[in-house]
Amino acid sequence: MGRFQAASSLLVLFAIVVNNGLSVPMESRESWDYVEVRDGAHMFWWLYYADSHSAHYQDLPLVMWLQGGPGGSGSGFGNFEEIGPLKRDLEPRKASWNVPFYIFSESYGGKMAAAISLELTKAIAQGTVKCNFAGVALGDSWISPLDSVMTWGPYLYTTSLLDDYGLADVNTAAEAVKQAVEEQQFSKATELWSVAETVVEQNTNGVNFYNILTQEPDEKSALSLLFAPPPALQAQRHIGRLHSRTLSELMNGPIRKKLGIIPQNVTWGGQAEEVFTNMAGDFMKPVVDIVDLLLNAGVNVTIYNGQLDLIVDTMGQEMWVKRLQWKGLPSFNQLRWTPLDDPASPGITGAFYKSYKNFAFYWILKAGHMVRLSMFSFTYKRTHIA
């Protein structure tokens, strides 16, 4: 395989300023490269500079985006489908960020974001890193996998997607996952998690784990994948959707040519299944304790979750939040949430939020697993930026 035997992608967005309604200039400054993280393993990063000509770089925000999966691509899906300055069709994205330096994440990326934030906080305290770190945002993040799995049944039942028989089947499958986690057999728990997903699909006629109001196409249904091995099944469900044909053509065509440093033996998206397989032992491990450490260290932690997300449903998120040891939790729990308008539909509620000291939780309505950037950035600016 040569020098680039293993590679993953990390998208870093530097100082993306408020959009003034004009098109983002195609000649905006960018940088990209590989960094060697260990022998034979290289991480790709992509840096977008702000298009502001008046502010000093130290006065501009810095955003680092960590994709989920595991095996999803921040430089591909996160960049062109979610938060980058250009959309998949290479047209400028209207929504942009105006926040201090944050680590933003989605799904499994939330586990990495929490761990990286903790290490960064330690390094800042020790004086080995100088950084104006403002906090971490965990979007539909896989912080406590078991809480998500255990609430699939009740969530689907209350939304009329399971009957009594289906609820019993899903709960039974979830209990098997719970037993494996409690016995710390995490690789087995990941396999049983996949089994539980199949049970959900069979009893809901193929509900979409990323948005319960939609249905999986036949080629991605449980029946069509019935005889697929677990890694292929998991990759198809959770990574395949991030690699649409048009996005793959963009990344392996014009973007590959533009970057000019991608090795011949590396194809965008080609390592996703292998990444997922190698993370099986970590996948079901919780990191609630790390979130607690961040909160107690004074780090700003923001959670946002889509109402229609199943894979990381809001019920499960609320369960692990209620078990936090953070000293501010009792006061947070006593708060009533505050409604926020949808920026696209003034007068229509788009979200609710609660915030106490350095912890905030956003309930994003009509959103699935991939919460709209415009919705979260709007609500965050409304509540955090004077």
mmCIF file of C-alpha atoms in Angstrom:
data_model
loop_
_atom_site.group_PDB
_atom_site.id
_atom_site.type_symbol
_atom_site.label_atom_id
_atom_site.label_comp_id
_atom_site.label_asym_id
_atom_site.label_seq_id
_atom_site.Cartn_x
_atom_site.Cartn_y
_atom_site.Cartn_z
ATOM 1 C CA MET A 1 0.000 0.000 0.000
ATOM 2 C CA GLY A 2 3.016 2.279 0.374
ATOM 3 C CA ARG A 3 3.274 5.435 2.431
ATOM 4 C CA PHE A 4 -0.475 6.002 2.582
ATOM 5 C CA GLN A 5 -1.408 2.545 3.802
ATOM 6 C CA ALA A 6 -4.115 3.983 6.008
ATOM 7 C CA ALA A 7 -5.760 7.350 5.816
ATOM 8 C CA SER A 8 -8.749 9.081 7.320
ATOM 9 C CA SER A 9 -10.144 12.544 6.880
ATOM 10 C CA LEU A 10 -10.546 15.491 9.203
ATOM 11 C CA LEU A 11 -12.185 18.695 8.102
ATOM 12 C CA VAL A 12 -11.002 21.895 9.767
ATOM 13 C CA LEU A 13 -12.892 25.069 8.989
ATOM 14 C CA PHE A 14 -10.959 28.185 9.946
ATOM 15 C CA ALA A 15 -12.681 31.482 10.636
ATOM 16 C CA ILE A 16 -15.771 31.171 8.460
ATOM 17 C CA VAL A 17 -17.496 34.496 8.927
ATOM 18 C CA VAL A 18 -21.112 35.593 8.624
ATOM 19 C CA ASN A 19 -22.387 35.387 5.071
ATOM 20 C CA ASN A 20 -23.332 38.799 3.738
ATOM 21 C CA GLY A 21 -25.561 37.437 1.013
ATOM 22 C CA LEU A 22 -22.835 37.511 -1.630
ATOM 23 C CA SER A 23 -21.329 34.453 -3.287
ATOM 24 C CA VAL A 24 -18.316 32.931 -1.586
ATOM 25 C CA PRO A 25 -15.386 33.698 -3.906
ATOM 26 C CA MET A 26 -13.966 30.586 -5.519
ATOM 27 C CA GLU A 27 -10.472 32.014 -5.004
ATOM 28 C CA SER A 28 -10.863 32.022 -1.208
ATOM 29 C CA ARG A 29 -7.720 30.765 0.508
ATOM 30 C CA GLU A 30 -7.541 27.100 1.349
ATOM 31 C CA SER A 31 -4.856 24.700 2.547
ATOM 32 C CA TRP A 32 -4.779 20.913 2.745
ATOM 33 C CA ASP A 33 -2.304 18.132 3.372
ATOM 34 C CA TYR A 34 -1.690 14.854 5.168
ATOM 35 C CA VAL A 35 -0.276 14.584 8.674
ATOM 36 C CA GLU A 36 1.318 11.353 9.878
ATOM 37 C CA VAL A 37 -0.345 10.304 13.136
ATOM 38 C CA ARG A 38 1.674 7.086 13.483
ATOM 39 C CA ASP A 39 3.791 4.869 11.257
ATOM 40 C CA GLY A 40 1.797 3.978 8.162
ATOM 41 C CA ALA A 41 -1.261 6.019 9.156
ATOM 42 C CA HIS A 42 -1.991 9.458 7.737
ATOM 43 C CA MET A 43 -4.836 11.891 8.329
ATOM 44 C CA PHE A 44 -6.027 14.283 5.659
ATOM 45 C CA TRP A 45 -6.985 17.802 6.724
ATOM 46 C CA TRP A 46 -8.586 20.641 4.816
ATOM 47 C CA LEU A 47 -8.434 24.226 6.046
ATOM 48 C CA TYR A 48 -10.717 27.016 4.814
ATOM 49 C CA TYR A 49 -9.632 30.554 5.653
ATOM 50 C CA ALA A 50 -12.094 33.344 6.334
ATOM 51 C CA ASP A 51 -12.858 35.660 3.440
ATOM 52 C CA SER A 52 -12.622 38.705 5.718
ATOM 53 C CA HIS A 53 -10.015 41.275 4.682
ATOM 54 C CA SER A 54 -10.443 43.546 7.692
ATOM 55 C CA ALA A 55 -10.156 41.359 10.776
ATOM 56 C CA HIS A 56 -6.954 39.891 12.187
ATOM 57 C CA TYR A 57 -6.905 36.091 12.116
ATOM 58 C CA GLN A 58 -6.821 35.963 15.928
ATOM 59 C CA ASP A 59 -10.158 37.784 16.017
ATOM 60 C CA LEU A 60 -11.892 35.260 13.765
ATOM 61 C CA PRO A 61 -13.557 32.028 14.886
ATOM 62 C CA LEU A 62 -12.113 28.574 14.337
ATOM 63 C CA VAL A 63 -14.324 25.531 13.798
ATOM 64 C CA MET A 64 -13.156 21.927 13.620
ATOM 65 C CA TRP A 65 -15.677 19.418 12.286
ATOM 66 C CA LEU A 66 -15.549 15.696 13.174
ATOM 67 C CA GLN A 67 -17.740 13.348 11.121
ATOM 68 C CA GLY A 68 -19.501 10.241 12.400
ATOM 69 C CA GLY A 69 -19.733 6.686 11.150
ATOM 70 C CA PRO A 70 -17.215 5.552 12.196
ATOM 71 C CA GLY A 71 -15.873 5.809 8.675
ATOM 72 C CA GLY A 72 -17.779 8.867 7.496
ATOM 73 C CA SER A 73 -15.831 11.544 5.673
ATOM 74 C CA GLY A 74 -15.598 15.056 7.058
ATOM 75 C CA SER A 75 -13.806 16.315 3.961
ATOM 76 C CA GLY A 76 -16.483 14.803 1.721
ATOM 77 C CA PHE A 77 -19.922 14.424 3.280
ATOM 78 C CA GLY A 78 -19.472 16.920 6.113
ATOM 79 C CA ASN A 79 -17.869 19.439 3.799
ATOM 80 C CA PHE A 80 -20.072 19.367 0.700
ATOM 81 C CA GLU A 81 -23.338 18.017 2.150
ATOM 82 C CA GLU A 82 -23.483 19.782 5.515
ATOM 83 C CA ILE A 83 -21.261 22.641 6.634
ATOM 84 C CA GLY A 84 -18.587 23.585 4.085
ATOM 85 C CA PRO A 85 -18.572 26.870 2.154
ATOM 86 C CA LEU A 86 -19.651 25.069 -1.043
ATOM 87 C CA LYS A 87 -22.461 22.580 -1.608
ATOM 88 C CA ARG A 88 -22.174 19.367 -3.618
ATOM 89 C CA ASP A 89 -23.001 21.252 -6.822
ATOM 90 C CA LEU A 90 -20.157 23.663 -5.938
ATOM 91 C CA GLU A 91 -22.614 26.503 -5.378
ATOM 92 C CA PRO A 92 -21.946 28.687 -2.299
ATOM 93 C CA ARG A 93 -23.711 27.671 0.899
ATOM 94 C CA LYS A 94 -25.772 30.494 2.368
ATOM 95 C CA ALA A 95 -25.467 29.457 6.011
ATOM 96 C CA SER A 96 -22.152 30.027 7.737
ATOM 97 C CA TRP A 97 -20.727 30.264 11.232
ATOM 98 C CA ASN A 98 -20.189 33.201 13.535
ATOM 99 C CA VAL A 99 -19.086 31.534 16.768
ATOM 100 C CA PRO A 100 -15.891 31.376 18.843
ATOM 101 C CA PHE A 101 -13.478 28.460 18.412
ATOM 102 C CA TYR A 102 -15.445 25.270 18.825
ATOM 103 C CA ILE A 103 -15.073 21.600 18.068
ATOM 104 C CA PHE A 104 -18.269 20.541 16.309
ATOM 105 C CA SER A 105 -19.216 16.933 15.779
ATOM 106 C CA GLU A 106 -21.923 14.603 14.606
ATOM 107 C CA SER A 107 -22.904 11.056 15.572
ATOM 108 C CA TYR A 108 -19.888 8.833 16.333
ATOM 109 C CA GLY A 109 -17.733 11.917 15.822
ATOM 110 C CA GLY A 110 -19.090 13.139 19.161
ATOM 111 C CA LYS A 111 -17.096 10.466 20.983
ATOM 112 C CA MET A 112 -13.919 11.719 19.330
ATOM 113 C CA ALA A 113 -14.882 15.352 19.929
ATOM 114 C CA ALA A 114 -15.353 14.740 23.653
ATOM 115 C CA ALA A 115 -12.008 12.940 23.968
ATOM 116 C CA ILE A 116 -10.116 15.523 21.895
ATOM 117 C CA SER A 117 -11.698 18.350 23.904
ATOM 118 C CA LEU A 118 -10.563 16.760 27.153
ATOM 119 C CA GLU A 119 -6.988 16.305 25.927
ATOM 120 C CA LEU A 120 -6.948 19.866 24.615
ATOM 121 C CA THR A 121 -8.237 21.182 27.948
ATOM 122 C CA LYS A 122 -5.478 19.307 29.794
ATOM 123 C CA ALA A 123 -2.822 20.615 27.417
ATOM 124 C CA ILE A 124 -4.027 24.198 27.846
ATOM 125 C CA ALA A 125 -3.957 23.824 31.639
ATOM 126 C CA GLN A 126 -0.425 22.409 31.481
ATOM 127 C CA GLY A 127 0.721 25.223 29.230
ATOM 128 C CA THR A 128 1.807 22.922 26.411
ATOM 129 C CA VAL A 129 -0.838 24.299 24.031
ATOM 130 C CA LYS A 130 -1.956 27.908 23.638
ATOM 131 C CA CYS A 131 -5.551 28.011 22.460
ATOM 132 C CA ASN A 132 -8.669 30.075 23.097
ATOM 133 C CA PHE A 133 -10.848 26.978 23.330
ATOM 134 C CA ALA A 134 -14.486 27.992 23.767
ATOM 135 C CA GLY A 135 -16.109 24.574 23.947
ATOM 136 C CA VAL A 136 -17.512 21.544 22.174
ATOM 137 C CA ALA A 137 -20.823 20.949 20.394
ATOM 138 C CA LEU A 138 -22.151 17.384 20.278
ATOM 139 C CA GLY A 139 -24.709 16.891 17.525
ATOM 140 C CA ASP A 140 -26.827 13.708 17.728
ATOM 141 C CA SER A 141 -23.711 12.203 19.262
ATOM 142 C CA TRP A 142 -23.050 8.568 20.159
ATOM 143 C CA ILE A 143 -22.091 9.387 23.756
ATOM 144 C CA SER A 144 -24.012 6.583 25.474
ATOM 145 C CA PRO A 145 -24.805 3.947 22.834
ATOM 146 C CA LEU A 146 -26.748 1.706 25.189
ATOM 147 C CA ASP A 147 -29.158 4.486 26.170
ATOM 148 C CA SER A 148 -29.914 4.998 22.487
ATOM 149 C CA VAL A 149 -30.565 1.309 21.836
ATOM 150 C CA MET A 150 -32.708 0.888 24.954
ATOM 151 C CA THR A 151 -35.009 3.734 23.912
ATOM 152 C CA TRP A 152 -35.514 2.676 20.289
ATOM 153 C CA GLY A 153 -38.542 0.582 21.192
ATOM 154 C CA PRO A 154 -40.367 3.165 23.333
ATOM 155 C CA TYR A 155 -39.607 5.953 20.840
ATOM 156 C CA LEU A 156 -40.902 4.000 17.851
ATOM 157 C CA TYR A 157 -43.927 2.807 19.815
ATOM 158 C CA THR A 158 -44.955 6.329 20.827
ATOM 159 C CA THR A 159 -44.614 7.493 17.217
ATOM 160 C CA SER A 160 -46.875 4.670 15.945
ATOM 161 C CA LEU A 161 -44.069 2.820 14.182
ATOM 162 C CA LEU A 162 -44.298 -0.308 16.348
ATOM 163 C CA ASP A 163 -47.241 -2.328 17.597
ATOM 164 C CA ASP A 164 -47.177 -4.315 20.840
ATOM 165 C CA TYR A 165 -45.541 -7.309 19.175
ATOM 166 C CA GLY A 166 -42.909 -5.163 17.514
ATOM 167 C CA LEU A 167 -42.174 -3.347 20.764
ATOM 168 C CA ALA A 168 -41.593 -6.671 22.503
ATOM 169 C CA ASP A 169 -39.260 -7.846 19.720
ATOM 170 C CA VAL A 170 -37.199 -4.648 19.723
ATOM 171 C CA ASN A 171 -36.968 -4.560 23.517
ATOM 172 C CA THR A 172 -35.796 -8.177 23.581
ATOM 173 C CA ALA A 173 -33.066 -7.404 21.057
ATOM 174 C CA ALA A 174 -32.062 -4.318 23.054
ATOM 175 C CA GLU A 175 -31.790 -6.358 26.259
ATOM 176 C CA ALA A 176 -29.302 -8.660 24.537
ATOM 177 C CA VAL A 177 -27.176 -5.618 23.672
ATOM 178 C CA LYS A 178 -27.444 -4.420 27.268
ATOM 179 C CA GLN A 179 -26.218 -7.728 28.642
ATOM 180 C CA ALA A 180 -23.158 -7.692 26.383
ATOM 181 C CA VAL A 181 -22.327 -4.105 27.370
ATOM 182 C CA GLU A 182 -22.715 -4.860 31.080
ATOM 183 C CA GLU A 183 -20.358 -7.816 30.618
ATOM 184 C CA GLN A 184 -17.971 -5.451 28.775
ATOM 185 C CA GLN A 185 -18.074 -7.630 25.667
ATOM 186 C CA PHE A 186 -18.122 -4.589 23.426
ATOM 187 C CA SER A 187 -17.377 -6.257 20.093
ATOM 188 C CA LYS A 188 -20.215 -8.689 20.752
ATOM 189 C CA ALA A 189 -22.409 -5.748 21.756
ATOM 190 C CA THR A 190 -21.704 -4.127 18.384
ATOM 191 C CA GLU A 191 -22.772 -7.316 16.584
ATOM 192 C CA LEU A 192 -25.954 -7.490 18.673
ATOM 193 C CA TRP A 193 -26.588 -3.802 17.997
ATOM 194 C CA SER A 194 -26.632 -4.660 14.304
ATOM 195 C CA VAL A 195 -29.060 -7.509 15.015
ATOM 196 C CA ALA A 196 -31.292 -5.076 16.930
ATOM 197 C CA GLU A 197 -31.298 -2.737 13.937
ATOM 198 C CA THR A 198 -32.456 -5.591 11.716
ATOM 199 C CA VAL A 199 -35.269 -6.347 14.172
ATOM 200 C CA VAL A 200 -36.294 -2.688 14.019
ATOM 201 C CA GLU A 201 -36.313 -2.693 10.219
ATOM 202 C CA GLN A 202 -38.335 -5.899 10.045
ATOM 203 C CA ASN A 203 -40.978 -4.603 12.448
ATOM 204 C CA THR A 204 -41.261 -1.105 10.950
ATOM 205 C CA ASN A 205 -41.138 -2.099 7.290
ATOM 206 C CA GLY A 206 -37.780 -0.402 6.878
ATOM 207 C CA VAL A 207 -37.891 2.809 8.897
ATOM 208 C CA ASN A 208 -34.993 5.153 8.177
ATOM 209 C CA PHE A 209 -32.738 5.289 11.244
ATOM 210 C CA TYR A 210 -31.762 8.845 10.346
ATOM 211 C CA ASN A 211 -35.288 10.217 9.958
ATOM 212 C CA ILE A 212 -38.307 8.227 11.132
ATOM 213 C CA LEU A 213 -40.669 10.007 8.725
ATOM 214 C CA THR A 214 -38.892 8.413 5.772
ATOM 215 C CA GLN A 215 -38.354 4.825 4.714
ATOM 216 C CA GLU A 216 -35.266 2.990 3.543
ATOM 217 C CA PRO A 217 -35.268 2.110 -0.179
ATOM 218 C CA ASP A 218 -35.597 -1.590 -0.964
ATOM 219 C CA GLU A 219 -31.920 -2.034 -1.793
ATOM 220 C CA LYS A 220 -30.988 -0.907 1.736
ATOM 221 C CA SER A 221 -33.694 -2.839 3.569
ATOM 222 C CA ALA A 222 -33.062 -5.595 6.085
ATOM 223 C CA LEU A 223 -34.384 -8.265 3.714
ATOM 224 C CA SER A 224 -32.019 -7.310 0.911
ATOM 225 C CA LEU A 225 -29.084 -7.332 3.354
ATOM 226 C CA LEU A 226 -30.206 -10.429 5.253
ATOM 227 C CA PHE A 227 -27.211 -12.540 4.250
ATOM 228 C CA ALA A 228 -24.614 -9.781 4.317
ATOM 229 C CA PRO A 229 -21.826 -10.168 6.920
ATOM 230 C CA PRO A 230 -22.069 -7.750 9.893
ATOM 231 C CA PRO A 231 -19.377 -5.282 8.703
ATOM 232 C CA ALA A 232 -20.961 -4.980 5.264
ATOM 233 C CA LEU A 233 -24.417 -4.645 6.782
ATOM 234 C CA GLN A 234 -23.340 -1.903 9.190
ATOM 235 C CA ALA A 235 -21.387 -0.045 6.526
ATOM 236 C CA GLN A 236 -24.325 -0.175 4.127
ATOM 237 C CA ARG A 237 -26.720 1.195 6.741
ATOM 238 C CA HIS A 238 -24.588 3.953 8.173
ATOM 239 C CA ILE A 239 -21.739 4.748 5.784
ATOM 240 C CA GLY A 240 -23.265 3.985 2.405
ATOM 241 C CA ARG A 241 -25.775 6.804 2.792
ATOM 242 C CA LEU A 242 -22.879 9.248 3.143
ATOM 243 C CA HIS A 243 -21.387 8.152 -0.176
ATOM 244 C CA SER A 244 -23.967 9.036 -2.778
ATOM 245 C CA ARG A 245 -22.994 8.472 -6.397
ATOM 246 C CA THR A 246 -22.855 12.195 -7.151
ATOM 247 C CA LEU A 247 -20.724 12.943 -4.082
ATOM 248 C CA SER A 248 -18.349 10.082 -4.921
ATOM 249 C CA GLU A 249 -18.022 11.402 -8.474
ATOM 250 C CA LEU A 250 -17.257 14.871 -7.130
ATOM 251 C CA MET A 251 -14.670 13.679 -4.602
ATOM 252 C CA ASN A 252 -12.933 11.193 -6.918
ATOM 253 C CA GLY A 253 -13.119 13.572 -9.886
ATOM 254 C CA PRO A 254 -12.826 17.380 -9.662
ATOM 255 C CA ILE A 255 -11.874 17.497 -5.971
ATOM 256 C CA ARG A 256 -9.202 14.818 -6.315
ATOM 257 C CA LYS A 257 -7.735 16.715 -9.258
ATOM 258 C CA LYS A 258 -7.853 20.013 -7.368
ATOM 259 C CA LEU A 259 -6.135 18.656 -4.254
ATOM 260 C CA GLY A 260 -3.363 17.044 -6.270
ATOM 261 C CA ILE A 261 -1.879 15.036 -3.379
ATOM 262 C CA ILE A 262 -4.135 11.982 -3.173
ATOM 263 C CA PRO A 263 -2.126 8.759 -3.727
ATOM 264 C CA GLN A 264 -3.118 6.621 -6.694
ATOM 265 C CA ASN A 265 -4.059 3.703 -4.446
ATOM 266 C CA VAL A 266 -6.484 5.771 -2.355
ATOM 267 C CA THR A 267 -10.102 6.142 -3.444
ATOM 268 C CA TRP A 268 -12.439 8.443 -1.554
ATOM 269 C CA GLY A 269 -14.857 6.292 0.459
ATOM 270 C CA GLY A 270 -12.918 3.104 -0.213
ATOM 271 C CA GLN A 271 -11.828 2.555 3.393
ATOM 272 C CA ALA A 272 -15.120 3.250 5.148
ATOM 273 C CA GLU A 273 -16.094 -0.369 5.792
ATOM 274 C CA GLU A 274 -12.607 -1.208 7.056
ATOM 275 C CA VAL A 275 -12.710 1.733 9.463
ATOM 276 C CA PHE A 276 -16.104 0.648 10.781
ATOM 277 C CA THR A 277 -14.880 -2.926 11.280
ATOM 278 C CA ASN A 278 -11.749 -1.875 13.147
ATOM 279 C CA MET A 279 -13.749 0.347 15.502
ATOM 280 C CA ALA A 280 -16.182 -2.431 16.470
ATOM 281 C CA GLY A 281 -14.581 -2.876 19.889
ATOM 282 C CA ASP A 282 -14.946 0.811 20.697
ATOM 283 C CA PHE A 283 -18.293 1.460 19.070
ATOM 284 C CA MET A 284 -20.568 0.569 22.006
ATOM 285 C CA LYS A 285 -18.378 2.044 24.746
ATOM 286 C CA PRO A 286 -19.874 5.093 26.507
ATOM 287 C CA VAL A 287 -17.996 8.346 27.097
ATOM 288 C CA VAL A 288 -20.428 9.985 29.531
ATOM 289 C CA ASP A 289 -17.601 10.220 32.057
ATOM 290 C CA ILE A 290 -15.595 12.362 29.636
ATOM 291 C CA VAL A 291 -18.498 14.782 29.192
ATOM 292 C CA ASP A 292 -18.688 15.013 32.982
ATOM 293 C CA LEU A 293 -14.981 15.830 33.185
ATOM 294 C CA LEU A 294 -15.395 18.553 30.567
ATOM 295 C CA LEU A 295 -18.313 20.151 32.386
ATOM 296 C CA ASN A 296 -16.587 20.042 35.755
ATOM 297 C CA ALA A 297 -13.487 21.587 34.172
ATOM 298 C CA GLY A 298 -15.615 24.539 33.054
ATOM 299 C CA VAL A 299 -15.609 23.681 29.346
ATOM 300 C CA ASN A 300 -18.698 24.842 27.462
ATOM 301 C CA VAL A 301 -20.619 21.755 26.321
ATOM 302 C CA THR A 302 -23.570 22.080 23.951
ATOM 303 C CA ILE A 303 -25.780 19.166 22.907
ATOM 304 C CA TYR A 304 -28.192 19.405 19.999
ATOM 305 C CA ASN A 305 -30.451 16.618 18.790
ATOM 306 C CA GLY A 306 -32.923 16.142 15.969
ATOM 307 C CA GLN A 307 -36.508 15.289 16.895
ATOM 308 C CA LEU A 308 -36.828 12.685 14.112
ATOM 309 C CA ASP A 309 -33.509 10.914 14.669
ATOM 310 C CA LEU A 310 -33.791 7.247 15.637
ATOM 311 C CA ILE A 311 -30.202 6.005 15.671
ATOM 312 C CA VAL A 312 -29.357 8.561 18.394
ATOM 313 C CA ASP A 313 -32.843 9.414 19.600
ATOM 314 C CA THR A 314 -33.445 12.329 21.931
ATOM 315 C CA MET A 315 -34.952 10.066 24.603
ATOM 316 C CA GLY A 316 -31.630 8.263 24.905
ATOM 317 C CA GLN A 317 -29.696 11.527 25.038
ATOM 318 C CA GLU A 318 -31.860 12.768 27.875
ATOM 319 C CA MET A 319 -31.288 9.541 29.817
ATOM 320 C CA TRP A 320 -27.521 9.856 30.009
ATOM 321 C CA VAL A 321 -27.702 13.595 30.643
ATOM 322 C CA LYS A 322 -29.811 12.895 33.734
ATOM 323 C CA ARG A 323 -27.018 10.678 35.097
ATOM 324 C CA LEU A 324 -24.300 13.330 34.846
ATOM 325 C CA GLN A 325 -22.381 14.043 38.047
ATOM 326 C CA TRP A 326 -21.870 17.681 37.063
ATOM 327 C CA LYS A 327 -22.697 19.871 40.047
ATOM 328 C CA GLY A 328 -24.858 22.184 37.942
ATOM 329 C CA LEU A 329 -27.224 19.425 36.797
ATOM 330 C CA PRO A 330 -29.890 19.933 39.521
ATOM 331 C CA SER A 331 -30.214 23.603 38.577
ATOM 332 C CA PHE A 332 -30.296 22.721 34.874
ATOM 333 C CA ASN A 333 -33.088 20.203 35.479
ATOM 334 C CA GLN A 334 -35.194 22.816 37.265
ATOM 335 C CA LEU A 335 -35.232 25.090 34.215
ATOM 336 C CA ARG A 336 -38.128 25.239 31.783
ATOM 337 C CA TRP A 337 -37.127 25.156 28.145
ATOM 338 C CA THR A 338 -37.367 28.185 25.874
ATOM 339 C CA PRO A 339 -38.856 28.039 22.357
ATOM 340 C CA LEU A 340 -37.022 29.421 19.333
ATOM 341 C CA ASP A 341 -38.475 30.273 15.939
ATOM 342 C CA ASP A 342 -37.402 28.401 12.834
ATOM 343 C CA PRO A 343 -35.283 30.915 10.857
ATOM 344 C CA ALA A 344 -36.941 29.737 7.642
ATOM 345 C CA SER A 345 -40.471 30.167 9.052
ATOM 346 C CA PRO A 346 -40.762 33.117 11.452
ATOM 347 C CA GLY A 347 -43.510 32.558 13.992
ATOM 348 C CA ILE A 348 -43.158 28.769 13.779
ATOM 349 C CA THR A 349 -41.294 27.027 16.590
ATOM 350 C CA GLY A 350 -38.146 25.376 15.269
ATOM 351 C CA ALA A 351 -36.409 24.385 18.479
ATOM 352 C CA PHE A 352 -36.391 24.448 22.260
ATOM 353 C CA TYR A 353 -33.361 24.949 24.451
ATOM 354 C CA LYS A 354 -32.202 24.972 28.061
ATOM 355 C CA SER A 355 -28.925 26.495 29.181
ATOM 356 C CA TYR A 356 -27.283 26.737 32.597
ATOM 357 C CA LYS A 357 -23.737 27.980 33.108
ATOM 358 C CA ASN A 358 -21.506 25.983 30.731
ATOM 359 C CA PHE A 359 -24.083 23.404 29.608
ATOM 360 C CA ALA A 360 -26.810 23.747 26.969
ATOM 361 C CA PHE A 361 -29.239 21.339 25.319
ATOM 362 C CA TYR A 362 -31.130 22.038 22.077
ATOM 363 C CA TRP A 363 -34.154 20.055 20.923
ATOM 364 C CA ILE A 364 -34.273 20.679 17.143
ATOM 365 C CA LEU A 365 -37.750 20.066 15.720
ATOM 366 C CA LYS A 366 -38.470 18.471 12.328
ATOM 367 C CA ALA A 367 -34.807 17.446 12.098
ATOM 368 C CA GLY A 368 -33.315 14.014 11.655
ATOM 369 C CA HIS A 369 -29.809 12.791 12.437
ATOM 370 C CA MET A 370 -28.121 15.413 10.229
ATOM 371 C CA VAL A 371 -29.434 18.583 11.844
ATOM 372 C CA ARG A 372 -29.606 21.505 9.425
ATOM 373 C CA LEU A 373 -26.636 23.783 9.888
ATOM 374 C CA SER A 374 -28.803 26.838 9.348
ATOM 375 C CA MET A 375 -31.165 25.816 12.148
ATOM 376 C CA PHE A 376 -28.495 25.139 14.744
ATOM 377 C CA SER A 377 -26.290 28.096 13.845
ATOM 378 C CA PHE A 378 -29.303 30.389 14.074
ATOM 379 C CA THR A 379 -30.446 29.092 17.448
ATOM 380 C CA TYR A 380 -26.916 29.155 18.802
ATOM 381 C CA LYS A 381 -26.322 32.738 17.720
ATOM 382 C CA ARG A 382 -29.678 33.799 19.154
ATOM 383 C CA THR A 383 -28.838 32.412 22.573
ATOM 384 C CA HIS A 384 -25.050 32.720 22.888
ATOM 385 C CA ILE A 385 -23.870 35.739 20.912
ATOM 386 C CA ALA A 386 -24.620 39.244 22.120
#
